[in-house]
């Protein structure tokens, strides 16, 4: 039985032998079919490679690539019909997704050797590249989930050194994610590697200043003080404020004057409005202010998206949804919200 490895450099295992596969247009077609698993229409495949050409030209191109794919001696079971194509083969991606769905976090982590197709791509096949990036991001998110869950499990059982090893892997996916970095430092220190933890902190502090002209967050600074003084607890500090804000994938940099001014105004005002042209970062700034000042709102901080709301009823439903409220149909929504 053959096994196709797509997490990392593409590779085929068959009868005890391992073969590195080239990343060319015929093989990229095979990789797409392997990930899809079932029947795929010729029109979909043609659009994947030639979205801007006529149907006839795109289908002709597809026929050429299918013919080339069939010439590979390692390809077995490629089914080509008049309207559909299928290549059913076991893949490490399928095994990884099964492990995630069954919450076998350690197995999923072991299967994820590298990013999908090792960040390979084509210069001009934009539609195919878009599919690659989407799959790559989805798989990477699942990998992050597996790491987080396994770290929680290990730390709960006081396996701090193992938890620190996985936390380092998670942090290396985004080395400016200070929340993940804090987790990494915490488990390093509790594993008896205090000096190593403090050394890594100094390295990050230097990088933040050199590359972003920024200082470490206040929460990270507090954690480092606890590590330095030996006051660190094995239990992560629990937040007393409900914080339901969209996750941010990048670090917030700069705009200190606006952050300070808004924080001061929020101490005196119930409503604060940001006005500016589209795309200037109003929402991102508001979220950062909300996150930084959440401690001042014991009843919680919530984000309510209103961009698509056009009616009063829509506003009420959006508020209820963000606040996790179940509205009863027999009572007015605004009364229930109040």
Short mmCIF file of C-alpha atoms in Angstrom, two decimals:
data_model
loop_
_atom_site.label_atom_id
_atom_site.label_comp_id
_atom_site.label_asym_id
_atom_site.label_seq_id
_atom_site.Cartn_x
_atom_site.Cartn_y
_atom_site.Cartn_z
CA UNK A 1 0.00 0.00 0.00
CA UNK A 2 1.27 3.47 -0.92
CA UNK A 3 1.32 6.49 1.36
CA UNK A 4 1.61 10.01 -0.05
CA UNK A 5 3.30 12.54 2.22
CA UNK A 6 2.22 16.12 1.58
CA UNK A 7 3.10 17.72 4.93
CA UNK A 8 6.54 18.90 3.95
CA UNK A 9 8.39 18.03 0.75
CA UNK A 10 6.11 15.72 -1.29
CA UNK A 11 7.17 12.10 -0.92
CA UNK A 12 5.76 8.68 -1.74
CA UNK A 13 6.27 5.57 0.37
CA UNK A 14 5.67 2.26 -1.40
CA UNK A 15 6.82 -1.27 -0.61
CA UNK A 16 9.33 -0.05 1.93
CA UNK A 17 10.86 2.53 -0.41
CA UNK A 18 10.63 6.32 -0.14
CA UNK A 19 10.72 8.59 -3.18
CA UNK A 20 10.86 12.40 -3.29
CA UNK A 21 8.36 13.70 -5.82
CA UNK A 22 8.89 16.75 -8.05
CA UNK A 23 6.63 19.75 -7.74
CA UNK A 24 5.54 20.31 -11.32
CA UNK A 25 2.19 21.04 -12.89
CA UNK A 26 1.29 17.36 -13.53
CA UNK A 27 2.24 16.36 -9.98
CA UNK A 28 0.49 19.39 -8.52
CA UNK A 29 -2.67 18.09 -10.20
CA UNK A 30 -2.15 14.73 -8.54
CA UNK A 31 -1.62 16.37 -5.16
CA UNK A 32 -4.88 18.29 -5.54
CA UNK A 33 -6.75 15.09 -6.41
CA UNK A 34 -5.16 13.24 -3.48
CA UNK A 35 -6.28 15.89 -1.01
CA UNK A 36 -9.79 16.01 -2.45
CA UNK A 37 -10.09 12.24 -2.33
CA UNK A 38 -13.28 11.86 -4.37
CA UNK A 39 -14.37 12.60 -7.91
CA UNK A 40 -13.47 16.07 -9.20
CA UNK A 41 -15.01 17.51 -12.35
CA UNK A 42 -12.78 18.32 -15.30
CA UNK A 43 -14.23 21.83 -15.42
CA UNK A 44 -13.12 22.47 -11.83
CA UNK A 45 -9.62 21.26 -12.59
CA UNK A 46 -9.45 23.30 -15.78
CA UNK A 47 -10.49 26.44 -13.90
CA UNK A 48 -7.90 25.71 -11.23
CA UNK A 49 -5.10 26.09 -13.76
CA UNK A 50 -6.55 28.28 -16.52
CA UNK A 51 -9.28 30.51 -15.01
CA UNK A 52 -8.90 33.26 -17.60
CA UNK A 53 -8.97 31.11 -20.73
CA UNK A 54 -11.89 29.76 -22.71
CA UNK A 55 -13.41 26.44 -21.61
CA UNK A 56 -12.00 24.73 -24.68
CA UNK A 57 -8.46 26.01 -24.10
CA UNK A 58 -8.54 25.25 -20.36
CA UNK A 59 -9.83 21.70 -20.93
CA UNK A 60 -7.18 21.11 -23.58
CA UNK A 61 -4.50 22.18 -21.12
CA UNK A 62 -5.99 19.82 -18.52
CA UNK A 63 -5.87 16.88 -20.95
CA UNK A 64 -2.16 17.50 -21.49
CA UNK A 65 -1.45 17.57 -17.74
CA UNK A 66 -3.50 14.42 -17.13
CA UNK A 67 -1.61 12.62 -19.88
CA UNK A 68 1.71 13.65 -18.34
CA UNK A 69 0.55 12.57 -14.89
CA UNK A 70 -0.39 9.14 -16.20
CA UNK A 71 3.17 8.65 -17.46
CA UNK A 72 4.65 8.61 -13.96
CA UNK A 73 5.54 5.03 -13.07
CA UNK A 74 4.65 5.59 -9.42
CA UNK A 75 1.08 6.64 -10.13
CA UNK A 76 -1.39 3.82 -9.46
CA UNK A 77 -5.16 3.96 -9.50
CA UNK A 78 -5.62 7.29 -11.28
CA UNK A 79 -9.16 7.17 -12.66
CA UNK A 80 -9.88 9.38 -15.65
CA UNK A 81 -13.40 9.56 -17.02
CA UNK A 82 -15.04 11.81 -19.58
CA UNK A 83 -16.34 14.32 -17.04
CA UNK A 84 -14.54 13.49 -13.80
CA UNK A 85 -11.14 12.49 -12.41
CA UNK A 86 -10.22 10.75 -9.17
CA UNK A 87 -7.06 9.57 -7.43
CA UNK A 88 -7.69 7.78 -4.16
CA UNK A 89 -4.51 7.25 -2.18
CA UNK A 90 -3.71 7.30 1.53
CA UNK A 91 -2.10 10.57 2.61
CA UNK A 92 -0.53 11.91 5.76
CA UNK A 93 -2.99 14.81 5.56
CA UNK A 94 -5.92 12.42 5.84
CA UNK A 95 -4.29 10.73 8.84
CA UNK A 96 -3.57 14.14 10.41
CA UNK A 97 -7.17 15.29 9.98
CA UNK A 98 -8.44 12.03 11.49
CA UNK A 99 -6.17 12.48 14.50
CA UNK A 100 -7.47 16.05 14.96
CA UNK A 101 -11.12 14.98 14.72
CA UNK A 102 -10.53 12.19 17.25
CA UNK A 103 -8.54 14.55 19.52
CA UNK A 104 -5.40 12.42 19.35
CA UNK A 105 -3.22 15.49 19.78
CA UNK A 106 0.13 13.74 20.15
CA UNK A 107 -0.42 11.74 16.96
CA UNK A 108 -1.44 14.86 15.05
CA UNK A 109 1.69 16.70 16.21
CA UNK A 110 3.88 13.79 15.14
CA UNK A 111 2.26 13.69 11.69
CA UNK A 112 2.72 17.41 11.02
CA UNK A 113 6.32 17.38 9.82
CA UNK A 114 6.16 20.70 7.99
CA UNK A 115 3.72 23.02 6.22
CA UNK A 116 1.57 21.68 3.38
CA UNK A 117 3.88 21.01 0.41
CA UNK A 118 6.68 22.82 2.24
CA UNK A 119 5.51 26.28 1.11
CA UNK A 120 5.99 25.37 -2.55
CA UNK A 121 3.97 27.20 -5.19
CA UNK A 122 3.91 28.49 -8.74
CA UNK A 123 4.73 31.98 -10.01
CA UNK A 124 1.70 32.41 -12.26
CA UNK A 125 -0.88 29.78 -11.29
CA UNK A 126 -2.77 32.18 -9.03
CA UNK A 127 -5.91 30.09 -8.56
CA UNK A 128 -3.95 26.99 -7.65
CA UNK A 129 -1.77 29.05 -5.31
CA UNK A 130 -4.88 30.45 -3.62
CA UNK A 131 -6.09 26.90 -2.94
CA UNK A 132 -2.64 25.98 -1.63
CA UNK A 133 -2.62 28.92 0.79
CA UNK A 134 -6.11 28.15 2.07
CA UNK A 135 -5.28 24.49 2.71
CA UNK A 136 -1.96 25.47 4.22
CA UNK A 137 -3.60 27.90 6.65
CA UNK A 138 -6.32 25.43 7.66
CA UNK A 139 -3.79 22.69 8.37
CA UNK A 140 -1.54 25.07 10.27
CA UNK A 141 -4.48 26.18 12.44
CA UNK A 142 -5.24 22.54 13.24
CA UNK A 143 -1.59 22.00 14.13
CA UNK A 144 -1.68 24.99 16.49
CA UNK A 145 -4.80 23.57 18.10
CA UNK A 146 -3.11 20.19 18.61
CA UNK A 147 -0.06 21.86 20.17
CA UNK A 148 -2.20 23.97 22.51
CA UNK A 149 -4.30 21.02 23.65
CA UNK A 150 -1.29 18.80 24.22
CA UNK A 151 0.51 21.56 26.13
CA UNK A 152 -2.55 21.93 28.39
CA UNK A 153 -2.59 18.17 28.98
CA UNK A 154 1.12 17.97 29.80
CA UNK A 155 1.10 20.99 32.10
CA UNK A 156 -1.96 19.70 33.95
CA UNK A 157 0.05 16.55 34.73
CA UNK A 158 3.06 18.65 35.83
CA UNK A 159 5.12 17.55 32.80
CA UNK A 160 6.55 21.02 32.49
CA UNK A 161 9.66 20.19 30.45
CA UNK A 162 7.61 18.40 27.77
CA UNK A 163 5.08 21.23 27.81
CA UNK A 164 7.88 23.75 27.33
CA UNK A 165 9.23 21.83 24.32
CA UNK A 166 5.84 21.97 22.60
CA UNK A 167 5.27 25.57 23.65
CA UNK A 168 8.55 26.44 21.90
CA UNK A 169 7.26 24.81 18.71
CA UNK A 170 4.04 26.80 18.99
CA UNK A 171 5.93 30.04 19.58
CA UNK A 172 8.23 29.42 16.60
CA UNK A 173 5.18 29.60 14.33
CA UNK A 174 4.96 33.31 15.24
CA UNK A 175 7.91 34.59 17.22
CA UNK A 176 6.20 37.90 18.04
CA UNK A 177 3.17 36.25 19.68
CA UNK A 178 3.81 37.31 23.25
CA UNK A 179 0.94 35.30 24.72
CA UNK A 180 2.43 32.05 23.39
CA UNK A 181 5.91 33.20 24.38
CA UNK A 182 4.69 33.78 27.93
CA UNK A 183 3.36 30.22 28.05
CA UNK A 184 6.74 28.98 26.84
CA UNK A 185 8.60 30.94 29.54
CA UNK A 186 6.20 29.78 32.25
CA UNK A 187 6.75 26.08 31.58
CA UNK A 188 10.50 26.54 31.09
CA UNK A 189 10.77 28.17 34.51
CA UNK A 190 8.60 25.56 36.21
CA UNK A 191 10.72 22.84 34.59
CA UNK A 192 13.73 24.23 36.48
CA UNK A 193 15.17 26.16 33.54
CA UNK A 194 14.87 29.64 35.03
CA UNK A 195 18.09 31.03 33.53
CA UNK A 196 17.22 29.68 30.09
CA UNK A 197 13.77 31.30 30.32
CA UNK A 198 15.25 34.67 31.30
CA UNK A 199 17.79 34.41 28.50
CA UNK A 200 15.08 33.81 25.92
CA UNK A 201 13.19 36.80 27.28
CA UNK A 202 16.21 39.07 26.80
CA UNK A 203 16.55 37.80 23.21
CA UNK A 204 12.91 38.57 22.46
CA UNK A 205 13.17 41.98 24.12
CA UNK A 206 16.12 42.85 21.89
CA UNK A 207 14.34 41.65 18.74
CA UNK A 208 11.20 43.62 19.57
CA UNK A 209 13.25 46.77 19.89
CA UNK A 210 15.42 46.20 16.82
CA UNK A 211 12.67 45.04 14.44
CA UNK A 212 9.51 46.71 15.76
CA UNK A 213 10.82 49.51 17.95
CA UNK A 214 8.57 48.14 20.69
CA UNK A 215 8.80 47.01 24.31
CA UNK A 216 7.47 43.73 25.73
CA UNK A 217 3.86 43.83 26.93
CA UNK A 218 3.10 44.63 30.57
CA UNK A 219 1.76 41.12 31.23
CA UNK A 220 4.97 39.57 29.91
CA UNK A 221 7.06 41.89 32.06
CA UNK A 222 5.08 40.88 35.15
CA UNK A 223 5.61 37.20 34.35
CA UNK A 224 9.37 37.71 34.01
CA UNK A 225 9.44 39.48 37.39
CA UNK A 226 7.68 36.48 38.94
CA UNK A 227 10.21 34.12 37.36
CA UNK A 228 13.12 36.27 38.55
CA UNK A 229 11.88 36.49 42.15
CA UNK A 230 10.76 32.86 42.33
CA UNK A 231 7.12 33.81 42.90
CA UNK A 232 5.81 31.99 39.84
CA UNK A 233 2.82 29.71 40.43
CA UNK A 234 2.17 26.54 38.45
CA UNK A 235 -1.38 27.72 37.84
CA UNK A 236 -1.77 30.27 35.09
CA UNK A 237 -3.35 33.48 36.38
CA UNK A 238 -7.06 33.42 35.76
CA UNK A 239 -8.71 36.42 34.17
CA UNK A 240 -11.53 37.94 36.16
CA UNK A 241 -12.96 39.70 33.10
CA UNK A 242 -14.84 38.05 30.27
CA UNK A 243 -13.00 39.03 27.11
CA UNK A 244 -14.74 38.19 23.85
CA UNK A 245 -12.76 39.93 21.15
CA UNK A 246 -11.67 38.69 17.72
CA UNK A 247 -8.26 37.00 17.76
CA UNK A 248 -5.48 39.03 16.14
CA UNK A 249 -2.79 37.32 14.07
CA UNK A 250 -0.28 40.18 14.20
CA UNK A 251 1.27 42.24 16.93
CA UNK A 252 -0.08 45.75 17.47
CA UNK A 253 2.71 48.25 16.92
CA UNK A 254 2.87 51.98 17.67
CA UNK A 255 0.00 54.48 18.15
CA UNK A 256 0.87 54.89 21.84
CA UNK A 257 -0.50 58.43 21.95
CA UNK A 258 -3.92 57.31 20.68
CA UNK A 259 -3.96 54.34 23.07
CA UNK A 260 -3.23 56.57 26.05
CA UNK A 261 -5.75 59.23 25.06
CA UNK A 262 -8.52 56.70 24.48
CA UNK A 263 -7.82 54.96 27.78
CA UNK A 264 -8.14 58.30 29.58
CA UNK A 265 -11.36 59.21 27.77
CA UNK A 266 -12.92 55.84 28.61
CA UNK A 267 -12.53 56.65 32.28
CA UNK A 268 -14.89 59.58 31.82
CA UNK A 269 -17.17 58.64 28.90
CA UNK A 270 -19.64 55.86 28.26
CA UNK A 271 -19.37 56.27 24.49
CA UNK A 272 -16.23 56.84 22.47
CA UNK A 273 -16.37 57.05 18.68
CA UNK A 274 -13.43 56.73 16.28
CA UNK A 275 -13.84 58.49 12.96
CA UNK A 276 -11.59 58.08 9.92
CA UNK A 277 -11.27 56.87 6.36
CA UNK A 278 -11.77 53.19 5.61
CA UNK A 279 -8.66 51.07 6.04
CA UNK A 280 -6.88 53.37 8.49
CA UNK A 281 -7.06 50.86 11.34
CA UNK A 282 -9.95 52.12 13.45
CA UNK A 283 -11.23 48.66 14.34
CA UNK A 284 -7.75 47.33 15.11
CA UNK A 285 -7.06 50.32 17.37
CA UNK A 286 -10.40 49.90 19.16
CA UNK A 287 -9.72 46.22 19.80
CA UNK A 288 -6.31 47.00 21.25
CA UNK A 289 -7.81 49.62 23.57
CA UNK A 290 -10.49 47.14 24.66
CA UNK A 291 -7.90 44.46 25.34
CA UNK A 292 -5.60 46.80 27.28
CA UNK A 293 -8.39 48.21 29.43
CA UNK A 294 -10.46 45.07 30.02
CA UNK A 295 -9.38 44.95 33.67
CA UNK A 296 -11.44 48.11 34.27
CA UNK A 297 -14.69 46.41 33.20
CA UNK A 298 -15.57 43.65 35.63
CA UNK A 299 -18.70 42.65 33.72
CA UNK A 300 -16.76 41.89 30.57
CA UNK A 301 -15.68 43.33 27.22
CA UNK A 302 -17.40 42.22 24.03
CA UNK A 303 -17.05 42.90 20.31
CA UNK A 304 -20.22 43.39 18.25
CA UNK A 305 -19.85 43.57 14.47
CA UNK A 306 -22.42 45.93 12.97
CA UNK A 307 -21.09 46.38 9.43
CA UNK A 308 -23.90 44.31 7.91
CA UNK A 309 -26.69 45.58 10.19
CA UNK A 310 -29.30 47.80 8.54
CA UNK A 311 -32.31 47.57 10.91
CA UNK A 312 -33.11 47.98 14.59
CA UNK A 313 -34.03 44.30 14.77
CA UNK A 314 -30.68 43.40 13.25
CA UNK A 315 -28.91 45.48 15.87
CA UNK A 316 -30.76 43.70 18.67
CA UNK A 317 -29.93 40.27 17.27
CA UNK A 318 -26.28 41.19 16.77
CA UNK A 319 -26.00 42.36 20.38
CA UNK A 320 -27.70 39.23 21.72
CA UNK A 321 -25.46 36.98 19.63
CA UNK A 322 -22.26 38.66 20.82
CA UNK A 323 -23.43 38.52 24.45
CA UNK A 324 -24.41 34.83 24.11
CA UNK A 325 -28.02 35.62 25.07
CA UNK A 326 -30.89 33.35 24.06
CA UNK A 327 -33.82 35.63 23.21
CA UNK A 328 -37.37 34.45 23.85
CA UNK A 329 -39.78 35.15 20.97
CA UNK A 330 -42.63 36.12 23.30
CA UNK A 331 -40.82 39.11 24.78
CA UNK A 332 -39.45 42.21 23.05
CA UNK A 333 -35.76 41.81 22.24
CA UNK A 334 -34.75 45.25 23.56
CA UNK A 335 -36.40 44.48 26.92
CA UNK A 336 -34.50 41.22 27.22
CA UNK A 337 -31.25 42.95 26.33
CA UNK A 338 -31.86 45.62 28.98
#
